[in-house]
Each structure stands twice: as C-alpha cells, then as structure tokens.
Amino acid sequence: MMRLKRYILLTLFLINVVMSVPTTSNREKEEEEAGGEYGNEDEGPFARPVKNGKTFANPPSFKNWGGIPGFFQIPKLLFKETNLENVPTDQRILDVEIPVHNITASDFQSNSDLFATWLGHATVLVSLEGVKFITDPVWAERASFTSFAGPKRYRPPPMELEDLPELDFAVVSHDHYDHLDAEAVKKITDMNPGIYWFVPMGMKSWMEGQGIGIDGSSSVTELSWGEHGTFEKNGKEFQIWCLPAQHWGQRGPFDRNRRLWSGWAVIGENRRFYYSGDTGNCDSEFKKFGKKLGPFDLAAIPIGAYEPRWFMKSQHINPEEAIGVHEMIRSKNSIGIHWGTYHMGSYEYYLEPRDKLKELMDAREDLKDTNFVTIEMGRIWEAPDKK
C-alpha cells in the first residue's frame, strides 16, 4: 500500500513536471532562428537563449541538451528503474548524517571579506566585501504547486526567514518550485524594503504579480544571458552577471519556458562568486565563465538529483560533471548544493552526492590546490585570505 501511494504521489508530481514538455529539442528550428551565431567554441560571447515567440529554448550550441523526458516515459521511471534514495524516516539518523545547525543573523558573521552558509537545497547566504545576498531563497515544506504532492522537505532550514540578516540583493535562477518560493520572496521583500532582485528574462512580471517592484520600495532587474547589472554600496560597485545555464522552466500547466533560466556571478573589487542555478553540462559556456569572469573565489554548484541519467542528464549535472564545472570556471573554492534537503524524485542514494564528490575530489591530484566540499547546513564557510 505504501509503495502504491508513493507511485501515485510521484506520478502526480511528474505529471506537473513534464506536462507539455517536448521529448527532444527542435534543433533545426533553433539553428535557423539562431542565424548561425551559436558556435561550440570556448571563445566568443556568451551564448544567447533562443526565443520562439513567447517562449525560450536552449541554443543549439548546448550539444548535451537532449530535451526533457516526456509523459510516456514515466512508466519506465516508475517500474523499470530502482529507486535507491532510501532517506531514513528516523530523524535521529538524519540529525547525524545531515546535521542542521540553527543560526540567526547574529551568528552570520566573520572577519573574512567573503563568507557564506548553506541554508538547504540551492539557498546560499553570502557576504562578499560588505554586501549580503541570497540565492534562490526557498523555505517551503513542499516545493510544489500543491500541498499534498511533490518534493517534500526532509531537512529543515537552519535559519528562520525572520532571522535572516539585512539583505542587499537576491538572485533567482528560474521558476521551478524548488528554486522559487513565492511566500519566501514576499516575506524577504517585506523585511528588506530596499532589496534588489536580479532575475532572468520573463520573471519581472511574475515578481510584480507578487507585489514586488511595483511601488518603488524594492527593485527588480531583469536580465538575459551575458548581461549584467550593478549594485553600489559604501562607494563600492558590484557587477551582477546573468549567465547561461542548460535547463528549462515551468510553474503552471500553460507557462512552459515562458521565463528564462540562468546562473549568476557577483563580481566585487577583490572577490568573485558564481552560482550555477540548475544546469546540465553546457561545457563550452563554463569555460567562457572561467576565462571572462574567473577565477572565482567561491562557487555554489549543484551535485544532487541526477539519477537515472537518461532522465536527468540534460537538466542536472552529477558530482563528476560538477567537478568539471569547478575546474572550467577556475573556482578556487566550491560548495556542493542541491542535495540533502528535498525528496527530488531522483533515484541516487541520498548521501551519494556528498560521498561521491569527496571520493572524486580525493582522486584529483591536479585539483589539490583548490577545494570543492560540502558543508553542513548553518555552518559558516570562510574564504582563505587572498594571496
């Protein structure tokens, strides 16, 4: 009975995820609309998304993009694949395996000019040269359009929304529910009336629909890949770059790819931070990030929700590919995120992303001068002094 219930709930969730999603990308149409401007070289400008009327698409230069599995492939996922996630129901086990350290704003401090903490899934709180910002703030119990199905949180956030420090700005990578929590976005804006939100194309109208950026107290800056905005504080200027990512978007039954998806880079006078958002392996772009904007002092890179590969490969990288991103963007320090928080519908063992990352990094003698680690939720990571 429990197995049947799990199948039913997973099916409901997957119906929401893959509804109307094509099984393959329309390469010929994309190539024609791209006008031959998209190459697979590591040099040149950042890729631009293809715009098909009101919707966005990954460009043909993303050779690893194969589209999202369609509805009729759900039975293969449910009945022909083995789900190895096996998250314990005993919270005492989880408290040992994935500890959560409760913190408040007063705990988020350091003498370093760059420090951060992981608040679960893809939410990272960062202080960089005096500015504080957050990536994809999500506090929801279910990252879903409904309260009874979809990814359920099994590790609590280490910080309550009310305990966040004063924020200067926030970046949002895309509109999926595990990256865009409407209630959290509204509450953060209420607590920080002067906050700046940086979002991909198509998302400004959604933000305005939540009452954000319409009265002048808060600001929403909408950018496309390769564009950047600026933020000034205490005489310092910071560049916030919207960067390509290999993914897709959908929040309701009729808005597939109406809003763009992206990664983000924050460039200060002395420190540089990169957040990938959700992405498949668009390797030529990662190399450009490293050459044009790197090296990065800190990167937040996803390492979870990647099995089975035939289902997840286009949209999510695995630990091995994540290390490739770390290397290509020339990151000195990276933190593995996007694991250990929600039941994401992926089939890898729940601790495998963390354990696999460590195993692979330990074997990479050529990367010994860099760090790619996981940190416990609520722990403060501090950047080494610049040499």
mmCIF file of C-alpha atoms in Angstrom:
data_model
loop_
_atom_site.group_PDB
_atom_site.id
_atom_site.type_symbol
_atom_site.label_atom_id
_atom_site.label_comp_id
_atom_site.label_asym_id
_atom_site.label_seq_id
_atom_site.Cartn_x
_atom_site.Cartn_y
_atom_site.Cartn_z
ATOM 1 C CA MET A 1 0.000 0.000 0.000
ATOM 2 C CA MET A 2 2.787 2.430 0.902
ATOM 3 C CA ARG A 3 4.578 1.581 -2.355
ATOM 4 C CA LEU A 4 1.375 2.240 -4.323
ATOM 5 C CA LYS A 5 0.861 5.540 -2.519
ATOM 6 C CA ARG A 6 4.421 6.557 -3.365
ATOM 7 C CA TYR A 7 3.863 5.760 -7.024
ATOM 8 C CA ILE A 8 0.642 7.795 -7.072
ATOM 9 C CA LEU A 9 2.248 10.831 -5.440
ATOM 10 C CA LEU A 10 5.330 10.620 -7.647
ATOM 11 C CA THR A 11 3.145 10.306 -10.729
ATOM 12 C CA LEU A 12 1.170 13.421 -9.734
ATOM 13 C CA PHE A 13 4.408 15.308 -9.284
ATOM 14 C CA LEU A 14 5.930 14.097 -12.543
ATOM 15 C CA ILE A 15 2.751 14.977 -14.429
ATOM 16 C CA ASN A 16 3.252 18.530 -13.188
ATOM 17 C CA VAL A 17 6.955 18.475 -14.070
ATOM 18 C CA VAL A 18 6.806 17.073 -17.567
ATOM 19 C CA MET A 19 3.382 18.273 -18.731
ATOM 20 C CA SER A 20 3.688 19.616 -22.254
ATOM 21 C CA VAL A 21 7.486 19.281 -22.214
ATOM 22 C CA PRO A 22 8.915 18.083 -25.546
ATOM 23 C CA THR A 23 10.911 14.868 -25.523
ATOM 24 C CA THR A 24 13.611 16.392 -27.753
ATOM 25 C CA SER A 25 14.736 19.886 -28.639
ATOM 26 C CA ASN A 26 13.834 21.233 -32.077
ATOM 27 C CA ARG A 27 17.389 21.583 -33.405
ATOM 28 C CA GLU A 28 16.619 22.627 -36.968
ATOM 29 C CA LYS A 29 14.293 25.406 -35.914
ATOM 30 C CA GLU A 30 16.713 26.612 -33.270
ATOM 31 C CA GLU A 31 19.625 26.615 -35.719
ATOM 32 C CA GLU A 32 17.602 28.643 -38.216
ATOM 33 C CA GLU A 33 16.440 31.192 -35.642
ATOM 34 C CA ALA A 34 19.928 31.427 -34.181
ATOM 35 C CA GLY A 35 21.159 32.643 -37.533
ATOM 36 C CA GLY A 36 24.380 30.720 -37.251
ATOM 37 C CA GLU A 37 25.596 32.858 -34.338
ATOM 38 C CA TYR A 38 25.889 29.979 -31.932
ATOM 39 C CA GLY A 39 29.109 28.008 -32.064
ATOM 40 C CA ASN A 40 30.627 25.423 -29.799
ATOM 41 C CA GLU A 41 33.884 27.317 -29.374
ATOM 42 C CA ASP A 42 35.105 28.263 -25.938
ATOM 43 C CA GLU A 43 35.886 31.786 -27.121
ATOM 44 C CA GLY A 44 33.496 34.489 -28.216
ATOM 45 C CA PRO A 45 30.455 35.969 -26.466
ATOM 46 C CA PHE A 46 28.271 34.054 -24.055
ATOM 47 C CA ALA A 47 25.505 32.034 -25.690
ATOM 48 C CA ARG A 48 22.094 33.610 -26.015
ATOM 49 C CA PRO A 49 18.826 31.776 -25.462
ATOM 50 C CA VAL A 50 16.650 31.070 -28.483
ATOM 51 C CA LYS A 51 13.357 32.974 -28.360
ATOM 52 C CA ASN A 52 10.408 31.259 -30.029
ATOM 53 C CA GLY A 53 7.585 33.764 -29.763
ATOM 54 C CA LYS A 54 6.754 33.922 -26.058
ATOM 55 C CA THR A 55 8.968 31.033 -25.012
ATOM 56 C CA PHE A 56 12.676 30.455 -24.517
ATOM 57 C CA ALA A 57 14.814 27.488 -25.561
ATOM 58 C CA ASN A 58 18.377 26.312 -25.052
ATOM 59 C CA PRO A 59 20.600 27.243 -28.016
ATOM 60 C CA PRO A 60 21.953 24.576 -30.403
ATOM 61 C CA SER A 61 25.467 25.181 -29.075
ATOM 62 C CA PHE A 62 24.348 23.233 -25.984
ATOM 63 C CA LYS A 63 25.297 19.896 -27.501
ATOM 64 C CA ASN A 64 24.435 17.972 -24.327
ATOM 65 C CA TRP A 65 20.837 19.176 -24.308
ATOM 66 C CA GLY A 66 18.525 16.363 -25.347
ATOM 67 C CA GLY A 67 15.246 17.736 -24.067
ATOM 68 C CA ILE A 68 13.178 16.600 -21.095
ATOM 69 C CA PRO A 69 11.683 13.090 -20.975
ATOM 70 C CA GLY A 70 8.027 13.118 -21.906
ATOM 71 C CA PHE A 71 4.936 11.841 -20.118
ATOM 72 C CA PHE A 72 5.045 8.401 -21.744
ATOM 73 C CA GLN A 73 8.469 7.741 -20.262
ATOM 74 C CA ILE A 74 7.139 7.989 -16.703
ATOM 75 C CA PRO A 75 6.249 4.255 -16.591
ATOM 76 C CA LYS A 76 9.893 3.435 -17.399
ATOM 77 C CA LEU A 77 10.994 5.604 -14.496
ATOM 78 C CA LEU A 78 8.446 4.147 -12.086
ATOM 79 C CA PHE A 79 8.588 0.481 -12.958
ATOM 80 C CA LYS A 80 11.924 -0.229 -14.671
ATOM 81 C CA GLU A 81 14.309 1.794 -12.528
ATOM 82 C CA THR A 82 15.287 1.103 -8.916
ATOM 83 C CA ASN A 83 14.902 3.976 -6.503
ATOM 84 C CA LEU A 84 17.936 3.921 -4.205
ATOM 85 C CA GLU A 85 17.229 7.198 -2.406
ATOM 86 C CA ASN A 86 16.335 5.494 0.907
ATOM 87 C CA VAL A 87 16.073 8.583 3.094
ATOM 88 C CA PRO A 88 15.572 7.374 6.697
ATOM 89 C CA THR A 89 12.316 8.259 8.396
ATOM 90 C CA ASP A 90 14.105 8.355 11.739
ATOM 91 C CA GLN A 91 15.066 11.977 12.345
ATOM 92 C CA ARG A 92 17.766 10.899 14.792
ATOM 93 C CA ILE A 93 19.632 9.213 11.941
ATOM 94 C CA LEU A 94 19.214 12.265 9.737
ATOM 95 C CA ASP A 95 20.465 14.520 12.525
ATOM 96 C CA VAL A 96 23.719 12.545 12.452
ATOM 97 C CA GLU A 97 24.061 12.077 8.700
ATOM 98 C CA ILE A 98 22.905 15.548 7.562
ATOM 99 C CA PRO A 99 23.225 17.835 10.607
ATOM 100 C CA VAL A 100 21.388 21.151 10.684
ATOM 101 C CA HIS A 101 22.890 23.887 12.865
ATOM 102 C CA ASN A 102 20.342 26.532 13.800
ATOM 103 C CA ILE A 103 21.637 30.074 13.370
ATOM 104 C CA THR A 104 20.343 33.645 13.463
ATOM 105 C CA ALA A 105 21.532 36.868 11.886
ATOM 106 C CA SER A 106 23.911 37.479 14.789
ATOM 107 C CA ASP A 107 25.655 34.173 14.041
ATOM 108 C CA PHE A 108 26.250 35.081 10.407
ATOM 109 C CA GLN A 109 29.482 36.980 10.843
ATOM 110 C CA SER A 110 33.176 36.611 10.137
ATOM 111 C CA ASN A 111 36.359 38.630 9.843
ATOM 112 C CA SER A 112 36.710 37.351 6.277
ATOM 113 C CA ASP A 113 35.701 39.570 3.346
ATOM 114 C CA LEU A 114 33.929 36.544 1.837
ATOM 115 C CA PHE A 115 31.894 34.054 3.833
ATOM 116 C CA ALA A 116 28.739 32.045 3.291
ATOM 117 C CA THR A 117 26.396 29.435 4.729
ATOM 118 C CA TRP A 118 24.234 26.794 3.091
ATOM 119 C CA LEU A 119 20.567 27.077 4.111
ATOM 120 C CA GLY A 120 19.489 23.910 2.304
ATOM 121 C CA HIS A 121 18.934 22.824 -1.301
ATOM 122 C CA ALA A 122 20.009 25.751 -3.546
ATOM 123 C CA THR A 123 19.689 28.522 -0.963
ATOM 124 C CA VAL A 124 23.049 30.070 -0.079
ATOM 125 C CA LEU A 125 23.528 33.161 2.072
ATOM 126 C CA VAL A 126 26.658 35.106 1.106
ATOM 127 C CA SER A 127 28.592 38.094 2.409
ATOM 128 C CA LEU A 128 31.015 39.447 -0.179
ATOM 129 C CA GLU A 129 33.069 42.565 0.514
ATOM 130 C CA GLY A 130 30.355 44.067 2.695
ATOM 131 C CA VAL A 131 27.228 43.185 0.695
ATOM 132 C CA LYS A 132 24.871 40.409 1.774
ATOM 133 C CA PHE A 133 22.806 38.465 -0.737
ATOM 134 C CA ILE A 134 20.958 35.188 -1.111
ATOM 135 C CA THR A 135 20.482 32.689 -3.937
ATOM 136 C CA ASP A 136 17.100 31.101 -4.750
ATOM 137 C CA PRO A 137 15.507 31.518 -1.291
ATOM 138 C CA VAL A 138 13.217 28.540 -0.620
ATOM 139 C CA TRP A 139 11.698 27.697 2.773
ATOM 140 C CA ALA A 140 8.604 25.740 1.667
ATOM 141 C CA GLU A 141 7.700 22.389 3.237
ATOM 142 C CA ARG A 142 6.830 21.168 -0.252
ATOM 143 C CA ALA A 143 8.484 22.586 -3.344
ATOM 144 C CA SER A 144 5.330 22.128 -5.365
ATOM 145 C CA PHE A 145 2.176 23.681 -6.775
ATOM 146 C CA THR A 146 0.147 21.696 -4.244
ATOM 147 C CA SER A 147 0.428 20.885 -0.556
ATOM 148 C CA PHE A 148 -0.140 17.138 -0.929
ATOM 149 C CA ALA A 149 2.301 16.086 -3.668
ATOM 150 C CA GLY A 150 5.702 16.983 -4.978
ATOM 151 C CA PRO A 151 9.129 17.280 -3.337
ATOM 152 C CA LYS A 152 8.791 17.226 0.442
ATOM 153 C CA ARG A 153 11.469 18.698 2.676
ATOM 154 C CA TYR A 154 13.160 16.154 4.956
ATOM 155 C CA ARG A 155 15.792 18.501 6.435
ATOM 156 C CA PRO A 156 14.622 21.800 7.963
ATOM 157 C CA PRO A 157 16.230 25.136 7.133
ATOM 158 C CA PRO A 158 18.877 26.118 9.687
ATOM 159 C CA MET A 159 17.608 29.682 9.791
ATOM 160 C CA GLU A 160 14.071 31.001 10.041
ATOM 161 C CA LEU A 161 13.087 33.624 7.491
ATOM 162 C CA GLU A 162 12.633 36.104 10.313
ATOM 163 C CA ASP A 163 16.223 35.506 11.428
ATOM 164 C CA LEU A 164 17.883 36.464 8.143
ATOM 165 C CA PRO A 165 20.307 39.376 8.270
ATOM 166 C CA GLU A 166 19.531 42.529 6.330
ATOM 167 C CA LEU A 167 19.922 41.690 2.644
ATOM 168 C CA ASP A 168 21.157 43.986 -0.100
ATOM 169 C CA PHE A 169 20.041 41.887 -3.056
ATOM 170 C CA ALA A 170 18.979 38.410 -4.170
ATOM 171 C CA VAL A 171 19.355 36.362 -7.345
ATOM 172 C CA VAL A 172 16.769 33.929 -8.720
ATOM 173 C CA SER A 173 17.839 31.307 -11.263
ATOM 174 C CA HIS A 174 14.491 30.086 -12.593
ATOM 175 C CA ASP A 175 10.843 29.490 -11.812
ATOM 176 C CA HIS A 176 10.763 25.847 -10.645
ATOM 177 C CA TYR A 177 9.202 25.492 -7.203
ATOM 178 C CA ASP A 178 12.366 24.189 -5.569
ATOM 179 C CA HIS A 179 14.108 27.438 -6.602
ATOM 180 C CA LEU A 180 11.302 29.989 -6.406
ATOM 181 C CA ASP A 181 9.247 30.104 -3.196
ATOM 182 C CA ALA A 182 6.593 32.817 -3.550
ATOM 183 C CA GLU A 183 5.978 33.178 0.174
ATOM 184 C CA ALA A 184 9.696 33.416 0.957
ATOM 185 C CA VAL A 185 10.254 36.001 -1.784
ATOM 186 C CA LYS A 186 7.405 38.165 -0.498
ATOM 187 C CA LYS A 187 8.462 37.885 3.133
ATOM 188 C CA ILE A 188 12.103 38.712 2.363
ATOM 189 C CA THR A 189 10.939 41.798 0.456
ATOM 190 C CA ASP A 190 8.697 42.855 3.336
ATOM 191 C CA MET A 191 11.630 42.551 5.744
ATOM 192 C CA ASN A 192 14.042 44.300 3.339
ATOM 193 C CA PRO A 193 12.038 47.056 1.598
ATOM 194 C CA GLY A 194 15.061 48.338 -0.299
ATOM 195 C CA ILE A 195 16.190 44.950 -1.612
ATOM 196 C CA TYR A 196 17.213 44.499 -5.238
ATOM 197 C CA TRP A 197 16.094 41.334 -7.040
ATOM 198 C CA PHE A 198 18.033 40.130 -10.072
ATOM 199 C CA VAL A 199 16.022 37.721 -12.237
ATOM 200 C CA PRO A 200 16.171 36.190 -15.739
ATOM 201 C CA MET A 201 14.051 37.481 -18.608
ATOM 202 C CA GLY A 202 10.323 36.925 -18.234
ATOM 203 C CA MET A 203 10.398 36.826 -14.434
ATOM 204 C CA LYS A 204 9.849 40.519 -13.710
ATOM 205 C CA SER A 205 6.121 40.281 -14.428
ATOM 206 C CA TRP A 206 5.872 37.308 -12.060
ATOM 207 C CA MET A 207 7.616 39.324 -9.329
ATOM 208 C CA GLU A 208 5.309 42.252 -9.937
ATOM 209 C CA GLY A 209 2.396 39.846 -9.638
ATOM 210 C CA GLN A 210 3.603 39.163 -6.111
ATOM 211 C CA GLY A 211 3.626 42.893 -5.397
ATOM 212 C CA ILE A 212 7.408 43.210 -5.697
ATOM 213 C CA GLY A 213 8.938 46.151 -7.525
ATOM 214 C CA ILE A 214 5.671 47.976 -8.213
ATOM 215 C CA ASP A 215 5.744 50.652 -5.512
ATOM 216 C CA GLY A 216 9.372 51.740 -5.831
ATOM 217 C CA SER A 217 10.418 50.423 -2.418
ATOM 218 C CA SER A 218 12.082 47.365 -3.930
ATOM 219 C CA SER A 219 13.699 46.886 -7.320
ATOM 220 C CA VAL A 220 13.541 44.066 -9.873
ATOM 221 C CA THR A 221 16.221 43.951 -12.566
ATOM 222 C CA GLU A 222 15.502 41.551 -15.427
ATOM 223 C CA LEU A 223 18.488 40.345 -17.455
ATOM 224 C CA SER A 224 19.299 37.940 -20.256
ATOM 225 C CA TRP A 225 22.412 35.794 -20.613
ATOM 226 C CA GLY A 226 25.585 37.825 -20.946
ATOM 227 C CA GLU A 227 24.023 40.973 -19.475
ATOM 228 C CA HIS A 228 24.917 42.449 -16.118
ATOM 229 C CA GLY A 229 23.528 44.942 -13.679
ATOM 230 C CA THR A 230 25.314 46.894 -10.981
ATOM 231 C CA PHE A 231 24.814 47.424 -7.274
ATOM 232 C CA GLU A 232 26.580 50.107 -5.280
ATOM 233 C CA LYS A 233 27.203 50.224 -1.548
ATOM 234 C CA ASN A 234 29.614 52.264 0.542
ATOM 235 C CA GLY A 235 31.367 53.560 -2.549
ATOM 236 C CA LYS A 236 31.917 50.080 -3.965
ATOM 237 C CA GLU A 237 30.385 48.837 -7.213
ATOM 238 C CA PHE A 238 29.419 45.206 -7.733
ATOM 239 C CA GLN A 239 28.564 43.615 -11.062
ATOM 240 C CA ILE A 240 25.802 41.006 -11.106
ATOM 241 C CA TRP A 241 26.051 38.885 -14.248
ATOM 242 C CA CYS A 242 23.246 36.764 -15.690
ATOM 243 C CA LEU A 243 24.904 33.693 -17.209
ATOM 244 C CA PRO A 244 23.803 30.815 -19.454
ATOM 245 C CA ALA A 245 22.530 27.578 -17.912
ATOM 246 C CA GLN A 246 21.229 24.428 -19.588
ATOM 247 C CA HIS A 247 17.783 23.930 -18.131
ATOM 248 C CA TRP A 248 14.123 24.830 -18.651
ATOM 249 C CA GLY A 249 11.263 26.490 -16.820
ATOM 250 C CA GLN A 250 7.667 25.830 -15.862
ATOM 251 C CA ARG A 251 5.479 26.759 -12.944
ATOM 252 C CA GLY A 252 1.954 26.074 -14.146
ATOM 253 C CA PRO A 253 0.235 23.988 -16.821
ATOM 254 C CA PHE A 254 0.445 26.661 -19.530
ATOM 255 C CA ASP A 255 3.655 28.627 -18.895
ATOM 256 C CA ARG A 256 6.357 26.208 -20.011
ATOM 257 C CA ASN A 257 9.576 28.123 -20.796
ATOM 258 C CA ARG A 258 7.813 31.496 -20.639
ATOM 259 C CA ARG A 259 10.542 32.583 -18.209
ATOM 260 C CA LEU A 260 14.253 32.179 -18.804
ATOM 261 C CA TRP A 261 16.644 30.193 -16.591
ATOM 262 C CA SER A 262 20.184 31.257 -15.700
ATOM 263 C CA GLY A 263 23.221 31.159 -13.453
ATOM 264 C CA TRP A 264 24.673 34.229 -11.726
ATOM 265 C CA ALA A 265 28.045 35.752 -10.948
ATOM 266 C CA VAL A 266 28.712 38.510 -8.426
ATOM 267 C CA ILE A 267 31.920 40.409 -9.118
ATOM 268 C CA GLY A 268 33.361 42.687 -6.444
ATOM 269 C CA GLU A 269 36.566 44.686 -6.385
ATOM 270 C CA ASN A 270 38.544 41.768 -4.946
ATOM 271 C CA ARG A 271 36.208 38.774 -4.668
ATOM 272 C CA ARG A 272 34.159 36.794 -7.190
ATOM 273 C CA PHE A 273 31.224 34.431 -6.619
ATOM 274 C CA TYR A 274 29.418 32.095 -9.025
ATOM 275 C CA TYR A 275 26.066 30.338 -8.618
ATOM 276 C CA SER A 276 25.087 27.950 -11.403
ATOM 277 C CA GLY A 277 21.384 27.524 -10.732
ATOM 278 C CA ASP A 278 20.111 24.239 -12.156
ATOM 279 C CA THR A 279 22.057 23.192 -15.223
ATOM 280 C CA GLY A 280 23.134 20.374 -17.442
ATOM 281 C CA ASN A 281 26.656 20.230 -18.803
ATOM 282 C CA CYS A 282 26.950 23.168 -21.228
ATOM 283 C CA ASP A 283 30.720 22.873 -21.001
ATOM 284 C CA SER A 284 31.687 25.458 -23.619
ATOM 285 C CA GLU A 285 29.903 28.125 -21.583
ATOM 286 C CA PHE A 286 31.541 27.108 -18.295
ATOM 287 C CA LYS A 287 34.930 27.564 -19.923
ATOM 288 C CA LYS A 288 33.901 31.059 -21.017
ATOM 289 C CA PHE A 289 32.848 31.922 -17.462
ATOM 290 C CA GLY A 290 36.285 30.965 -16.228
ATOM 291 C CA LYS A 291 38.117 32.905 -18.941
ATOM 292 C CA LYS A 292 35.974 36.044 -18.922
ATOM 293 C CA LEU A 293 34.895 36.369 -15.277
ATOM 294 C CA GLY A 294 37.072 33.979 -13.285
ATOM 295 C CA PRO A 295 38.863 32.838 -11.367
ATOM 296 C CA PHE A 296 36.117 32.628 -8.749
ATOM 297 C CA ASP A 297 36.838 32.736 -5.035
ATOM 298 C CA LEU A 298 33.656 30.762 -4.281
ATOM 299 C CA ALA A 299 31.138 28.853 -6.360
ATOM 300 C CA ALA A 300 27.889 27.146 -5.360
ATOM 301 C CA ILE A 301 27.442 24.169 -7.691
ATOM 302 C CA PRO A 302 24.672 21.524 -7.649
ATOM 303 C CA ILE A 303 25.722 17.925 -7.022
ATOM 304 C CA GLY A 304 22.390 16.118 -6.490
ATOM 305 C CA ALA A 305 19.195 14.996 -8.285
ATOM 306 C CA TYR A 306 20.957 13.256 -11.182
ATOM 307 C CA GLU A 307 19.740 9.645 -11.397
ATOM 308 C CA PRO A 308 18.681 7.941 -13.560
ATOM 309 C CA ARG A 309 20.948 9.691 -16.044
ATOM 310 C CA TRP A 310 18.672 9.144 -19.054
ATOM 311 C CA PHE A 311 16.007 11.144 -17.218
ATOM 312 C CA MET A 312 18.144 13.805 -15.531
ATOM 313 C CA LYS A 313 21.249 14.288 -17.699
ATOM 314 C CA SER A 314 20.036 17.208 -19.809
ATOM 315 C CA GLN A 315 18.919 19.280 -16.847
ATOM 316 C CA HIS A 316 21.111 18.289 -13.857
ATOM 317 C CA ILE A 317 24.836 17.618 -13.540
ATOM 318 C CA ASN A 318 26.189 14.780 -11.382
ATOM 319 C CA PRO A 319 29.167 15.041 -8.974
ATOM 320 C CA GLU A 320 31.717 14.211 -11.685
ATOM 321 C CA GLU A 321 30.312 16.877 -14.008
ATOM 322 C CA ALA A 322 30.111 19.312 -11.088
ATOM 323 C CA ILE A 323 33.858 18.898 -10.570
ATOM 324 C CA GLY A 324 34.258 19.641 -14.271
ATOM 325 C CA VAL A 325 32.333 22.886 -13.759
ATOM 326 C CA HIS A 326 34.517 23.723 -10.761
ATOM 327 C CA GLU A 327 37.592 23.223 -12.946
ATOM 328 C CA MET A 328 36.307 25.007 -16.055
ATOM 329 C CA ILE A 329 35.163 28.150 -14.249
ATOM 330 C CA ARG A 330 38.527 28.222 -12.431
ATOM 331 C CA SER A 331 36.969 28.155 -8.988
ATOM 332 C CA LYS A 332 39.362 28.234 -6.060
ATOM 333 C CA ASN A 333 36.650 27.056 -3.657
ATOM 334 C CA SER A 334 33.287 25.439 -4.387
ATOM 335 C CA ILE A 335 30.423 24.247 -2.193
ATOM 336 C CA GLY A 336 28.190 21.386 -3.308
ATOM 337 C CA ILE A 337 24.482 22.254 -3.075
ATOM 338 C CA HIS A 338 21.134 20.920 -4.384
ATOM 339 C CA TRP A 339 21.153 17.757 -2.268
ATOM 340 C CA GLY A 340 20.157 16.534 1.181
ATOM 341 C CA THR A 341 17.039 18.681 1.578
ATOM 342 C CA TYR A 342 14.047 17.623 -0.538
ATOM 343 C CA HIS A 343 12.804 14.340 -1.977
ATOM 344 C CA MET A 344 13.512 15.451 -5.521
ATOM 345 C CA GLY A 345 12.278 12.358 -7.351
ATOM 346 C CA SER A 346 15.811 11.308 -8.296
ATOM 347 C CA TYR A 347 16.985 7.775 -7.578
ATOM 348 C CA GLU A 348 20.551 8.085 -6.250
ATOM 349 C CA TYR A 349 21.171 7.148 -2.601
ATOM 350 C CA TYR A 350 20.511 10.247 -0.538
ATOM 351 C CA LEU A 351 24.115 10.553 0.714
ATOM 352 C CA GLU A 352 25.749 9.618 -2.591
ATOM 353 C CA PRO A 353 26.163 13.205 -3.878
ATOM 354 C CA ARG A 354 28.229 14.160 -0.818
ATOM 355 C CA ASP A 355 30.202 10.915 -0.652
ATOM 356 C CA LYS A 356 30.824 10.720 -4.392
ATOM 357 C CA LEU A 357 32.047 14.315 -4.510
ATOM 358 C CA LYS A 358 34.614 13.640 -1.791
ATOM 359 C CA GLU A 359 35.743 10.389 -3.408
ATOM 360 C CA LEU A 360 36.242 12.047 -6.773
ATOM 361 C CA MET A 361 37.983 15.126 -5.394
ATOM 362 C CA ASP A 362 40.332 12.993 -3.306
ATOM 363 C CA ALA A 363 41.426 11.287 -6.519
ATOM 364 C CA ARG A 364 42.094 14.534 -8.416
ATOM 365 C CA GLU A 365 45.728 15.333 -7.698
ATOM 366 C CA ASP A 366 45.569 18.080 -10.321
ATOM 367 C CA LEU A 367 42.961 19.926 -8.237
ATOM 368 C CA LYS A 368 44.751 19.735 -4.887
ATOM 369 C CA ASP A 369 45.303 23.491 -4.900
ATOM 370 C CA THR A 370 41.526 24.032 -4.988
ATOM 371 C CA ASN A 371 38.674 22.967 -2.722
ATOM 372 C CA PHE A 372 35.277 21.501 -3.620
ATOM 373 C CA VAL A 373 33.469 20.376 -0.489
ATOM 374 C CA THR A 374 30.085 20.072 1.138
ATOM 375 C CA ILE A 375 29.306 21.963 4.310
ATOM 376 C CA GLU A 376 26.719 21.285 6.995
ATOM 377 C CA MET A 377 23.629 23.471 6.915
ATOM 378 C CA GLY A 378 24.123 26.529 9.068
ATOM 379 C CA ARG A 379 27.906 26.229 9.292
ATOM 380 C CA ILE A 380 29.857 29.316 8.221
ATOM 381 C CA TRP A 381 32.321 28.842 5.370
ATOM 382 C CA GLU A 382 35.109 31.431 5.253
ATOM 383 C CA ALA A 383 37.311 32.215 2.263
ATOM 384 C CA PRO A 384 41.063 31.916 2.791
ATOM 385 C CA ASP A 385 42.984 35.167 2.746
ATOM 386 C CA LYS A 386 43.843 36.281 -0.769
ATOM 387 C CA LYS A 387 47.463 35.701 -1.704
#
